[in-house]
Amino acid sequence: MALMALMALVFTSSFVNAQSMSKKFKTIKVEIEINAPAERVWEAMVEDYGEISNFSPYIYTSDYINGSVKGVEGATRKCSFNEKGSRWTHERIAEIDKENMTMRNIVIDAQKFPLNMDNSQAYYTVRDNGDGTSTAGYEFQYRTKPAFMGGFVKGQFKKQLGGTLVGLKHYIETGEIVRGGNGKYDEIKDKYPKATVIKTK
């Protein structure tokens, strides 16, 4: 999630499906209400997995890689976090629970990101509010490499996750793309409430 998407990334098959999460990690969880049905939010966040640059103000481009064509378990994408494409992540959908609208996302490779990838993962969630609206959420569990940087980058990760949810809200409610470098986020960010921080530790 940045993020998001965070935000947001090939190894043995066991690594593909599960991080060890054996070391102490930090957690950030943010949510935002969106004026759209849960199915539409799930579509944008998960089913259109390779198109996160449609709504993340921190991602300049995003594309499916390794033959992936849609957001299913095992799908992989590349996200570029600057115009040159020199700061990037490769990410994979590790698990999907469509019935409960929960997806677990992992980073499998990265350039210029201080992440301990074996101890980092993100959960994407969508909740139907029962009134035609829904709540989208990101929970990012991470450990940095080196570990002491965790406290320094926490604020930045929180900002990126929250900003990506605001971008998602705008994209779904208006159809306008919010991506890194197009300036749209600066235009719209003050028109919406900030994402609610549910948990940090």
Short mmCIF file of C-alpha atoms in Angstrom, two decimals:
data_model
loop_
_atom_site.label_atom_id
_atom_site.label_comp_id
_atom_site.label_asym_id
_atom_site.label_seq_id
_atom_site.Cartn_x
_atom_site.Cartn_y
_atom_site.Cartn_z
CA MET A 1 0.00 0.00 0.00
CA ALA A 2 3.33 2.66 -1.18
CA LEU A 3 1.38 1.70 -0.68
CA MET A 4 -1.13 0.61 -1.09
CA ALA A 5 -2.16 -0.53 -1.65
CA LEU A 6 -0.20 0.27 0.26
CA MET A 7 -0.27 -0.45 0.18
CA ALA A 8 2.22 -3.09 -1.66
CA LEU A 9 5.11 -6.98 -4.07
CA VAL A 10 10.47 -15.76 -7.11
CA PHE A 11 11.12 -17.97 -4.43
CA THR A 12 10.19 -21.52 -3.34
CA SER A 13 6.57 -22.59 -3.45
CA SER A 14 6.35 -22.46 0.34
CA PHE A 15 7.48 -18.83 0.33
CA VAL A 16 4.93 -17.97 -2.35
CA ASN A 17 2.00 -18.93 -0.14
CA ALA A 18 3.13 -17.92 3.33
CA GLN A 19 5.49 -15.58 5.06
CA SER A 20 7.09 -16.96 8.18
CA MET A 21 6.17 -13.83 10.19
CA SER A 22 8.45 -15.37 12.80
CA LYS A 23 9.99 -12.11 13.91
CA LYS A 24 8.40 -9.17 15.66
CA PHE A 25 6.57 -6.90 13.23
CA LYS A 26 4.67 -3.63 13.27
CA THR A 27 1.03 -3.23 12.23
CA ILE A 28 -0.95 -0.41 10.62
CA LYS A 29 -4.67 -0.74 9.87
CA VAL A 30 -6.73 1.91 8.12
CA GLU A 31 -10.29 2.04 6.75
CA ILE A 32 -12.51 4.33 4.73
CA GLU A 33 -16.21 4.33 3.85
CA ILE A 34 -17.01 4.33 0.13
CA ASN A 35 -20.36 5.22 -1.44
CA ALA A 36 -20.54 2.09 -3.55
CA PRO A 37 -21.57 -1.55 -3.14
CA ALA A 38 -19.04 -3.91 -1.63
CA GLU A 39 -18.83 -5.88 -4.88
CA ARG A 40 -17.61 -2.81 -6.78
CA VAL A 41 -14.97 -2.03 -4.16
CA TRP A 42 -13.78 -5.66 -4.16
CA GLU A 43 -13.54 -5.54 -7.94
CA ALA A 44 -11.29 -2.48 -7.87
CA MET A 45 -9.09 -3.63 -4.98
CA VAL A 46 -8.71 -7.32 -5.79
CA GLU A 47 -10.21 -8.45 -9.09
CA ASP A 48 -8.43 -5.59 -10.93
CA TYR A 49 -5.24 -6.39 -8.98
CA GLY A 50 -2.85 -5.25 -11.69
CA GLU A 51 -4.53 -1.85 -11.99
CA ILE A 52 -3.79 -0.41 -8.54
CA SER A 53 -2.26 2.62 -10.28
CA ASN A 54 -5.83 3.63 -11.14
CA PHE A 55 -6.26 4.85 -7.57
CA SER A 56 -2.97 4.95 -5.66
CA PRO A 57 -1.37 8.41 -5.68
CA TYR A 58 2.00 6.82 -4.86
CA ILE A 59 2.15 4.30 -7.72
CA TYR A 60 3.09 5.61 -11.16
CA THR A 61 2.47 2.40 -13.09
CA SER A 62 1.23 -1.09 -12.28
CA ASP A 63 1.04 -4.15 -14.49
CA TYR A 64 0.44 -7.86 -14.27
CA ILE A 65 3.59 -9.96 -14.61
CA ASN A 66 4.53 -13.63 -15.01
CA GLY A 67 1.49 -14.37 -17.15
CA SER A 68 -1.11 -13.06 -14.70
CA VAL A 69 -4.18 -11.48 -16.26
CA LYS A 70 -6.61 -10.98 -13.36
CA GLY A 71 -6.79 -10.83 -9.58
CA VAL A 72 -6.86 -14.46 -8.50
CA GLU A 73 -4.78 -16.39 -5.96
CA GLY A 74 -1.21 -16.54 -7.25
CA ALA A 75 -1.52 -13.46 -9.48
CA THR A 76 1.55 -11.19 -9.54
CA ARG A 77 2.03 -7.54 -10.35
CA LYS A 78 4.78 -4.95 -10.57
CA CYS A 79 4.25 -1.51 -9.04
CA SER A 80 6.56 1.40 -9.83
CA PHE A 81 6.82 4.14 -7.22
CA ASN A 82 8.64 6.77 -9.26
CA GLU A 83 8.57 8.05 -12.82
CA LYS A 84 11.85 6.38 -13.76
CA GLY A 85 10.64 3.01 -12.52
CA SER A 86 13.75 2.54 -10.39
CA ARG A 87 11.79 2.06 -7.14
CA TRP A 88 9.45 -0.88 -7.43
CA THR A 89 7.82 -3.91 -5.86
CA HIS A 90 6.77 -7.29 -7.18
CA GLU A 91 3.74 -8.53 -5.28
CA ARG A 92 1.62 -11.66 -5.22
CA ILE A 93 -1.88 -12.57 -4.03
CA ALA A 94 -1.15 -15.26 -1.47
CA GLU A 95 -4.73 -15.98 -0.38
CA ILE A 96 -8.25 -14.93 -1.28
CA ASP A 97 -11.43 -15.42 0.73
CA LYS A 98 -14.02 -14.01 -1.65
CA GLU A 99 -16.98 -14.92 0.56
CA ASN A 100 -15.62 -12.75 3.38
CA MET A 101 -13.94 -10.30 0.99
CA THR A 102 -10.45 -10.65 2.39
CA MET A 103 -7.20 -10.94 0.44
CA ARG A 104 -3.63 -11.45 1.68
CA ASN A 105 -0.94 -9.74 -0.37
CA ILE A 106 2.80 -10.36 -0.12
CA VAL A 107 5.91 -8.66 -1.46
CA ILE A 108 8.16 -11.13 -3.26
CA ASP A 109 10.83 -8.75 -4.56
CA ALA A 110 11.56 -5.05 -4.21
CA GLN A 111 14.01 -2.34 -5.20
CA LYS A 112 14.73 0.55 -2.82
CA PHE A 113 12.29 -0.63 -0.14
CA PRO A 114 13.62 -1.41 3.37
CA LEU A 115 11.35 -4.43 3.92
CA ASN A 116 12.10 -7.78 5.49
CA MET A 117 9.92 -9.61 2.99
CA ASP A 118 9.65 -12.82 5.00
CA ASN A 119 8.07 -10.84 7.83
CA SER A 120 5.78 -8.49 5.88
CA GLN A 121 2.28 -8.93 4.45
CA ALA A 122 -0.92 -6.97 3.90
CA TYR A 123 -4.61 -7.79 4.20
CA TYR A 124 -7.13 -6.11 1.91
CA THR A 125 -10.69 -6.14 3.27
CA VAL A 126 -14.12 -4.99 2.11
CA ARG A 127 -17.15 -4.87 4.39
CA ASP A 128 -20.74 -4.41 3.22
CA ASN A 129 -22.37 -1.75 5.43
CA GLY A 130 -25.88 -2.85 4.51
CA ASP A 131 -26.99 0.53 3.18
CA GLY A 132 -25.43 0.60 -0.27
CA THR A 133 -22.07 1.74 1.08
CA SER A 134 -19.04 -0.30 2.02
CA THR A 135 -15.86 -0.01 4.05
CA ALA A 136 -12.48 -0.72 2.48
CA GLY A 137 -9.48 -1.47 4.63
CA TYR A 138 -5.77 -2.22 4.57
CA GLU A 139 -3.89 -3.94 7.37
CA PHE A 140 -0.14 -3.84 6.79
CA GLN A 141 2.08 -6.02 8.93
CA TYR A 142 5.73 -5.27 8.31
CA ARG A 143 9.29 -5.55 9.53
CA THR A 144 11.99 -3.40 8.04
CA LYS A 145 15.51 -4.35 7.08
CA PRO A 146 17.38 -3.16 9.05
CA ALA A 147 14.85 -3.57 11.85
CA PHE A 148 15.58 -0.25 13.58
CA MET A 149 14.05 1.64 10.63
CA GLY A 150 10.55 0.37 11.50
CA GLY A 151 9.70 3.31 13.70
CA PHE A 152 11.07 5.85 11.23
CA VAL A 153 9.00 4.66 8.26
CA LYS A 154 5.77 3.95 10.14
CA GLY A 155 4.39 7.44 9.59
CA GLN A 156 5.16 7.29 5.89
CA PHE A 157 3.52 3.89 5.51
CA LYS A 158 0.43 5.14 7.37
CA LYS A 159 0.24 8.17 5.10
CA GLN A 160 0.52 6.05 1.98
CA LEU A 161 -2.09 3.52 3.07
CA GLY A 162 -4.53 6.29 4.00
CA GLY A 163 -3.86 8.22 0.82
CA THR A 164 -4.42 5.14 -1.30
CA LEU A 165 -7.81 4.59 0.34
CA VAL A 166 -8.78 8.21 -0.39
CA GLY A 167 -7.68 7.65 -3.98
CA LEU A 168 -9.74 4.46 -4.13
CA LYS A 169 -12.81 6.28 -2.83
CA HIS A 170 -12.45 9.03 -5.42
CA TYR A 171 -11.81 6.58 -8.26
CA ILE A 172 -14.83 4.43 -7.45
CA GLU A 173 -17.21 7.31 -6.77
CA THR A 174 -16.19 9.47 -9.77
CA GLY A 175 -14.33 7.25 -12.23
CA GLU A 176 -11.34 9.62 -12.24
CA ILE A 177 -7.91 8.00 -12.05
CA VAL A 178 -5.65 8.98 -9.16
CA ARG A 179 -2.07 7.87 -9.77
CA GLY A 180 1.45 8.97 -9.01
CA GLY A 181 2.49 11.92 -11.13
CA ASN A 182 -0.91 12.98 -12.47
CA GLY A 183 -1.56 15.59 -9.75
CA LYS A 184 -5.12 14.44 -9.11
CA TYR A 185 -4.55 13.51 -5.47
CA ASP A 186 -3.46 17.04 -4.57
CA GLU A 187 -6.67 18.33 -6.16
CA ILE A 188 -9.05 16.02 -4.34
CA LYS A 189 -7.50 14.98 -1.02
CA ASP A 190 -9.08 17.78 1.01
CA LYS A 191 -12.56 16.99 -0.33
CA TYR A 192 -12.74 13.72 1.58
CA PRO A 193 -12.32 12.66 5.19
CA LYS A 194 -9.00 11.03 5.93
CA ALA A 195 -8.91 7.28 6.27
CA THR A 196 -9.60 6.15 9.83
CA VAL A 197 -6.64 4.60 11.60
CA ILE A 198 -8.02 1.52 13.36
CA LYS A 199 -4.82 0.13 14.79
CA THR A 200 -1.10 0.79 14.98
CA LYS A 201 1.42 -1.12 17.05
#
